[in-house]
Short mmCIF file of C-alpha atoms (C1' of nucleotides) in Angstrom, two decimals:
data_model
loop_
_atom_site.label_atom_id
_atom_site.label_comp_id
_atom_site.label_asym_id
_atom_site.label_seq_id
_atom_site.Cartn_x
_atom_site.Cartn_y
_atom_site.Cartn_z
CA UNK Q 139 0.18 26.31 -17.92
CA UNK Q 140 -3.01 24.96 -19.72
CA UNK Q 141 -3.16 21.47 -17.92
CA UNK Q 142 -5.99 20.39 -20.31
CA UNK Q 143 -2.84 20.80 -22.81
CA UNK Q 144 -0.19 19.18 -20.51
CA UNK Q 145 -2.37 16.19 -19.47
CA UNK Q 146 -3.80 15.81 -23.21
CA UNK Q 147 -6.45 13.29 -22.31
CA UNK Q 148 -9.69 13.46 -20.39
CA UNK Q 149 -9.27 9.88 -18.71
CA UNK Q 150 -9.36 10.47 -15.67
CA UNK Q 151 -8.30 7.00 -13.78
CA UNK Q 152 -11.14 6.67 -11.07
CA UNK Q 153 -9.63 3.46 -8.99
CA UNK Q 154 -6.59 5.23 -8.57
CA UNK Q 155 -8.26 8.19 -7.43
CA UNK Q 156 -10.55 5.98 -5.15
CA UNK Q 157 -7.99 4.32 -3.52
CA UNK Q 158 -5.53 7.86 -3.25
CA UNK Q 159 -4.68 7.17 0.49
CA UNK Q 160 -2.23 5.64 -1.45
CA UNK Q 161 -1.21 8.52 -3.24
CA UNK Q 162 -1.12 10.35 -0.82
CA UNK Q 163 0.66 8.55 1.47
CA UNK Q 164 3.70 8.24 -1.10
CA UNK Q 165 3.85 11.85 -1.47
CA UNK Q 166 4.06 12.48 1.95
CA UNK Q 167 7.80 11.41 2.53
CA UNK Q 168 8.29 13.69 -0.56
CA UNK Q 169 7.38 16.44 0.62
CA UNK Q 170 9.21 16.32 4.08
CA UNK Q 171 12.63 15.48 2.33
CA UNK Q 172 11.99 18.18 0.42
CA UNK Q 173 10.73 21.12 2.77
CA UNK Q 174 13.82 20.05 4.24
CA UNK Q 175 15.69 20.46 1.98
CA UNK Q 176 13.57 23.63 0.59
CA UNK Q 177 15.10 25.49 4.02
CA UNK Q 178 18.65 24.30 3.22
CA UNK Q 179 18.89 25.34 -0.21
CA UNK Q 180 17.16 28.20 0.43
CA UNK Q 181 13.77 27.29 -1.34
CA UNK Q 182 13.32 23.95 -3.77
CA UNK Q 183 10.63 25.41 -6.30
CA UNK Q 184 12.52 25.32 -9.37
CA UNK Q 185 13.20 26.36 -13.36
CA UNK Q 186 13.10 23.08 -14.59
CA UNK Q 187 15.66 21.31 -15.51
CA UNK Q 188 18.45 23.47 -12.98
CA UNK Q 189 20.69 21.13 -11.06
CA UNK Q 190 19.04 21.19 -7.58
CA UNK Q 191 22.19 21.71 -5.38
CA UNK Q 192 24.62 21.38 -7.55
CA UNK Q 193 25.25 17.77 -7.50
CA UNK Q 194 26.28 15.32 -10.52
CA UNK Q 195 24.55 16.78 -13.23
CA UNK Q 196 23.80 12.90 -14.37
CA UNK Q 197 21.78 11.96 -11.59
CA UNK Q 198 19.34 15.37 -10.64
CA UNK Q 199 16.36 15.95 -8.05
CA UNK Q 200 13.19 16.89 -10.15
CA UNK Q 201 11.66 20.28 -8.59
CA UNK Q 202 8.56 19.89 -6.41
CA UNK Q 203 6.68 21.79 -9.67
CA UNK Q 204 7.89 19.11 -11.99
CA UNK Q 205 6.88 16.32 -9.63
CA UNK Q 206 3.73 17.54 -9.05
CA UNK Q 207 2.73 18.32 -12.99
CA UNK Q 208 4.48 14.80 -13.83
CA UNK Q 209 2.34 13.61 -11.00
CA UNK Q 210 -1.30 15.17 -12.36
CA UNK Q 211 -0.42 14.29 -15.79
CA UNK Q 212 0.42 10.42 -14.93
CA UNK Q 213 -3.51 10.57 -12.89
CA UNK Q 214 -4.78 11.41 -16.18
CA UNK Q 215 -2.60 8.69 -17.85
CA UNK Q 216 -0.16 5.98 -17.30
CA UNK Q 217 0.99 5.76 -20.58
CA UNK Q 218 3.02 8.68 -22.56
CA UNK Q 219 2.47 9.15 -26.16
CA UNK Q 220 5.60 10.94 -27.98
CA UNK Q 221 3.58 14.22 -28.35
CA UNK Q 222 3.06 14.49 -24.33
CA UNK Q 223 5.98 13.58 -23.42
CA UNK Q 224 7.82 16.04 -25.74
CA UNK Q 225 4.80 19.03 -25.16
CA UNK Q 226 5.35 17.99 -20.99
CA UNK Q 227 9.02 18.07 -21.60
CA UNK Q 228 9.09 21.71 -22.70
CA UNK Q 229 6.36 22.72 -20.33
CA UNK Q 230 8.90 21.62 -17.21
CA UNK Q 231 12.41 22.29 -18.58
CA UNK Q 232 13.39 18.85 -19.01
CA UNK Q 233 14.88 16.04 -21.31
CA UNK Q 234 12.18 13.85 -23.23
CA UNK Q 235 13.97 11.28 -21.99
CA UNK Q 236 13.49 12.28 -18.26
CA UNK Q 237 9.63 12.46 -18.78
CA UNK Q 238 9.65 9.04 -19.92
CA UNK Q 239 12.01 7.78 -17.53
CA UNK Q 240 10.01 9.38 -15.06
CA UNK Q 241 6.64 7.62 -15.87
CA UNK Q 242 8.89 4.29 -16.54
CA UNK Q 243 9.64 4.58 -12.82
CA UNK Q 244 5.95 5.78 -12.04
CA UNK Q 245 4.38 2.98 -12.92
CA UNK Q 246 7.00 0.38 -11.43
CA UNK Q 247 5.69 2.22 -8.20
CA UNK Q 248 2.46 1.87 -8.55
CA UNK Q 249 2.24 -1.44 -9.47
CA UNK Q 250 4.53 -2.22 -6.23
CA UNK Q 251 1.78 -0.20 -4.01
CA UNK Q 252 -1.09 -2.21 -5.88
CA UNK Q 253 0.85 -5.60 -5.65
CA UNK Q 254 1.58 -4.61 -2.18
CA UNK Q 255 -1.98 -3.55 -0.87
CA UNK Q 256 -3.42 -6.69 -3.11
CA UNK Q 257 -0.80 -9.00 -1.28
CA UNK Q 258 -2.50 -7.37 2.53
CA UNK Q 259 -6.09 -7.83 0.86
CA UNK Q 260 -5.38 -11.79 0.01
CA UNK Q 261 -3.81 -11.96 3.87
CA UNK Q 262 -6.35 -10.86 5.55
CA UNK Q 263 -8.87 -13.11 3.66
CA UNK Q 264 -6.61 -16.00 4.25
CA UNK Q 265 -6.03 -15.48 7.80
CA UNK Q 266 -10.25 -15.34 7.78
CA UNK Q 267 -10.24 -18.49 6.00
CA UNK Q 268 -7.92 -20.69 8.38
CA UNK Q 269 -9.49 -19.09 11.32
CA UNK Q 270 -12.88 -20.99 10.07
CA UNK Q 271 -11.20 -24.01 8.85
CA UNK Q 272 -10.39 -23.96 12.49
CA UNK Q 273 -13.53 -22.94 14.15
CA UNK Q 274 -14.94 -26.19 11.45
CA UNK Q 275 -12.21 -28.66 12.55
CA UNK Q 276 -13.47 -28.20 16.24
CA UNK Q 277 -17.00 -28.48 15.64
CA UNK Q 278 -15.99 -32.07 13.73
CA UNK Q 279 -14.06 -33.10 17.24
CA UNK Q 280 -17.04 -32.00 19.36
CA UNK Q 281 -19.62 -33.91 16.97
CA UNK Q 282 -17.40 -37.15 16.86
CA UNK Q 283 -16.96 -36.96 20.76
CA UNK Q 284 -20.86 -36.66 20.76
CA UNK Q 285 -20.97 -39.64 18.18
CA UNK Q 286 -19.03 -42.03 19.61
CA UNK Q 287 -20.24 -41.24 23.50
CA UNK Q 288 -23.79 -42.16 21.96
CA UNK Q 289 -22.53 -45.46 20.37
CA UNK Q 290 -21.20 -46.31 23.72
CA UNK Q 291 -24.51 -46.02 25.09
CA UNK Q 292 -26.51 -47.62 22.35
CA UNK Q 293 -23.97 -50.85 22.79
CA UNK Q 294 -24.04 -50.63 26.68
CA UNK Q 295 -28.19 -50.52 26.09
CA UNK Q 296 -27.73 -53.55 23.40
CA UNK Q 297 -25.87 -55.58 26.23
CA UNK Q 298 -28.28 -54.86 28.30
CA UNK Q 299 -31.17 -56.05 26.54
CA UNK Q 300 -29.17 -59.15 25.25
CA UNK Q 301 -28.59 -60.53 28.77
CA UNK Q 302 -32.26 -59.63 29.20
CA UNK Q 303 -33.81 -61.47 26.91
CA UNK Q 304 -30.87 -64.19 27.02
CA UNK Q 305 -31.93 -65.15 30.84
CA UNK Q 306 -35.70 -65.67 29.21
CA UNK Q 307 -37.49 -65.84 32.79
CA UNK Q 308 -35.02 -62.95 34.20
CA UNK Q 309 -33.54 -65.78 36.11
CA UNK Q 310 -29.93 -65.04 35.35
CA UNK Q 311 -30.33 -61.40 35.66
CA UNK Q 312 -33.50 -61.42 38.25
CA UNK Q 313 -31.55 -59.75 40.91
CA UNK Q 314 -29.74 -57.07 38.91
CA UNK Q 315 -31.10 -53.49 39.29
CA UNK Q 316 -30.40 -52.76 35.97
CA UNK Q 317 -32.09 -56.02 34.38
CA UNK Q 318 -35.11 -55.01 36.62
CA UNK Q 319 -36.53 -52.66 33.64
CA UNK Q 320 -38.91 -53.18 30.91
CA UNK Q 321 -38.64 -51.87 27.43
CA UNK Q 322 -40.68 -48.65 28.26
CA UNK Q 323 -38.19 -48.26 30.80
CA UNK Q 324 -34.94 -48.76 28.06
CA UNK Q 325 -36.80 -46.07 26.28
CA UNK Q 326 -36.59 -43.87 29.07
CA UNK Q 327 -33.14 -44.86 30.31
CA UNK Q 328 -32.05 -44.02 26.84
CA UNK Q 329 -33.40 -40.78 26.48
CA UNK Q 330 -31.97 -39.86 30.01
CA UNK Q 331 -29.08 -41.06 29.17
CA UNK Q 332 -28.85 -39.88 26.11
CA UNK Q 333 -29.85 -36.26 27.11
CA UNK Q 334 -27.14 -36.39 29.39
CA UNK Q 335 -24.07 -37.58 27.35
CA UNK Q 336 -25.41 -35.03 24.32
CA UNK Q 337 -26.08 -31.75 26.53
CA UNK Q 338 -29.14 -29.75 27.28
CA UNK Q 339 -28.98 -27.22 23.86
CA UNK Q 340 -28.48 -30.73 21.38
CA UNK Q 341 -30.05 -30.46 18.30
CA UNK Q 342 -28.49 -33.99 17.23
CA UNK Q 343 -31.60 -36.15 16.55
CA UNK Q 344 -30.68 -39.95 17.32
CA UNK Q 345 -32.31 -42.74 15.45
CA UNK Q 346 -32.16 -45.90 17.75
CA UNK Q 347 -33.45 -48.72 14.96
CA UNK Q 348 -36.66 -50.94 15.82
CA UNK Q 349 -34.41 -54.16 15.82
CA UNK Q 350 -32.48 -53.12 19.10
CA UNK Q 351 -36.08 -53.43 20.73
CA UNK Q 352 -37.17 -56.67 19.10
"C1'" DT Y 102 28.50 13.68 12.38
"C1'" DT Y 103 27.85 9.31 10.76
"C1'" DG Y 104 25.86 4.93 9.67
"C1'" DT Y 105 21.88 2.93 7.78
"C1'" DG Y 106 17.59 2.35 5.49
"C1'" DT Y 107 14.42 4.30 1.98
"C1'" DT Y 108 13.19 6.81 -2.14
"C1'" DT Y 109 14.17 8.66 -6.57
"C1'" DT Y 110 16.55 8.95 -10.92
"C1'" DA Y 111 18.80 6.66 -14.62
"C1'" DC Y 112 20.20 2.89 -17.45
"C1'" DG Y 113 20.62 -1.60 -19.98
"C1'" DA Y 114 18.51 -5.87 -21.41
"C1'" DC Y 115 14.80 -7.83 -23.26
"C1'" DC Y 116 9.90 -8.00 -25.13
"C1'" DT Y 117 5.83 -6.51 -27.84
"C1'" DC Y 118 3.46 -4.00 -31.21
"C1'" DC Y 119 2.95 -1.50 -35.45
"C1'" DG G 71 13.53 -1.89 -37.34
"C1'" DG G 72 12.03 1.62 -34.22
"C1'" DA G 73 9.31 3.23 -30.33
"C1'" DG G 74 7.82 2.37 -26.04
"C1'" DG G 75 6.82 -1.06 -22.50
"C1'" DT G 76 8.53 -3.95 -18.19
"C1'" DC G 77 12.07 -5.66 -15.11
"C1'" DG G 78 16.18 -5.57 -12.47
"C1'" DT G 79 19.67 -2.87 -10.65
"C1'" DA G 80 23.14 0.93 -9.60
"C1'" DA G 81 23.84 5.05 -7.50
"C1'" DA G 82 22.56 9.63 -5.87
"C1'" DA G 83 19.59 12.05 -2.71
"C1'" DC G 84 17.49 12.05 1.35
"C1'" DA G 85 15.59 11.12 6.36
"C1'" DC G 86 16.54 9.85 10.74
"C1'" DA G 87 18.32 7.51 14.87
"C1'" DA G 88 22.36 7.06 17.72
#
DNA sequence: TTGTGTTTTACGACCTCC
DNA sequence: GGAGGTCGTAAAACACAA
């Protein structure tokens, strides 16, 4: 058979052929049903259109030949004008309305696989997506632990310096260790402090404003 | 062998395009 | 209005585990 005939056009569809796993994959089941059933009925290659064992003559198994031309011919493409489906028609044996039923049901499948392996793409990415949200939501908890260990400190420091300045001569506070320092030494208690209640690797630059010193 | 799940074939209803 | 499309579904054909 002159498949440049049979298939009519030279469109050949490229992202079906570029994702054929696909294809492939849905022949496969095929083609163990029918090597099965090949050794039952004592071989399934077939004269078009001849019942395939015999069953109701409404309902009949298409030959591995006319699957496999119906097949090529629905790569080249989806859509069947009345001349190829009549010309493929003849070519395999069958009823005109077969070949279009046939492509009918051809394309319901392989816009099933697509929506199918398009539904897995749009998973994946969404899975990808909440796994970041979440891997973002945690960094937010760790900075506003950070945030609000440093605010403790900056109002433990502003107490500090209150009651400090408060007691004028240091006579309130005279004989408290911690009223003992100057403001070089706040500086320093700060950034000690401060290095320890925001870790060794933070790269969270704290502003204390000029006031607090004043 | 049989029960069950899947795939394939066929059809009717409805829609769109020429 | 007719031809051909999609969509939903029935039923036959089939594979396979128990």
């Amino acid at each position: 058979m002159d498949n440049q005939q049979l298939f009519g056009s030279s469109y050949v569809d490229a992202p079906f052929f570029a994702a054929n796993g696909t294809a492939q994959r849905e022949s496969q089941p095929k083609a163990r049903r029918r090597r099965r059933k090949a050794a039952r009925c004592g071989g399934g290659d077939g004269n078009g259109g001849e019942m395939d064992g015999g069953g109701d003559p409404k309902k009949r198994r298409l030959t591995d030949e006319q699957a496999e031309m119906l097949e090529l011919s629905f790569r080249e493409e989806r859509k069947l004008e009345t001349g190829r489906k009549v010309y493929l028609a003849a070519e395999l044996g069958l009823d005109p309305k077969q070949v279009a039923v046939w492509f009918q049901n051809r394309r319901a499948r392989h816009k099933s696989k697509t929506l199918e392996q398009e539904f897995t793409r749009l998973k994946h990415a969404h899975d990808a997506d909440i796994l970041h949200k979440c891997h973002l939501q945690n960094e937010v908890l760790r900075l506003k632990e950070r945030l609000r260990a440093t605010e403790e400190e900056v109002q433990r420091l502003r107490s500090a310096a209150g009651s400090h300045g408060a007691s004028g001569d240091g006579g309130v506070c005279g004989g408290s260790p911690g009223s003992s320092f100057s403001t070089g030494t706040w500086q320093q208690h700060l950034g000690f402090s401060g290095a320890n209640e925001l870790g060794t690797d933070d790269d969270l630059m704290m502003c204390v404003p000029d006031c607090f010193f004043a």
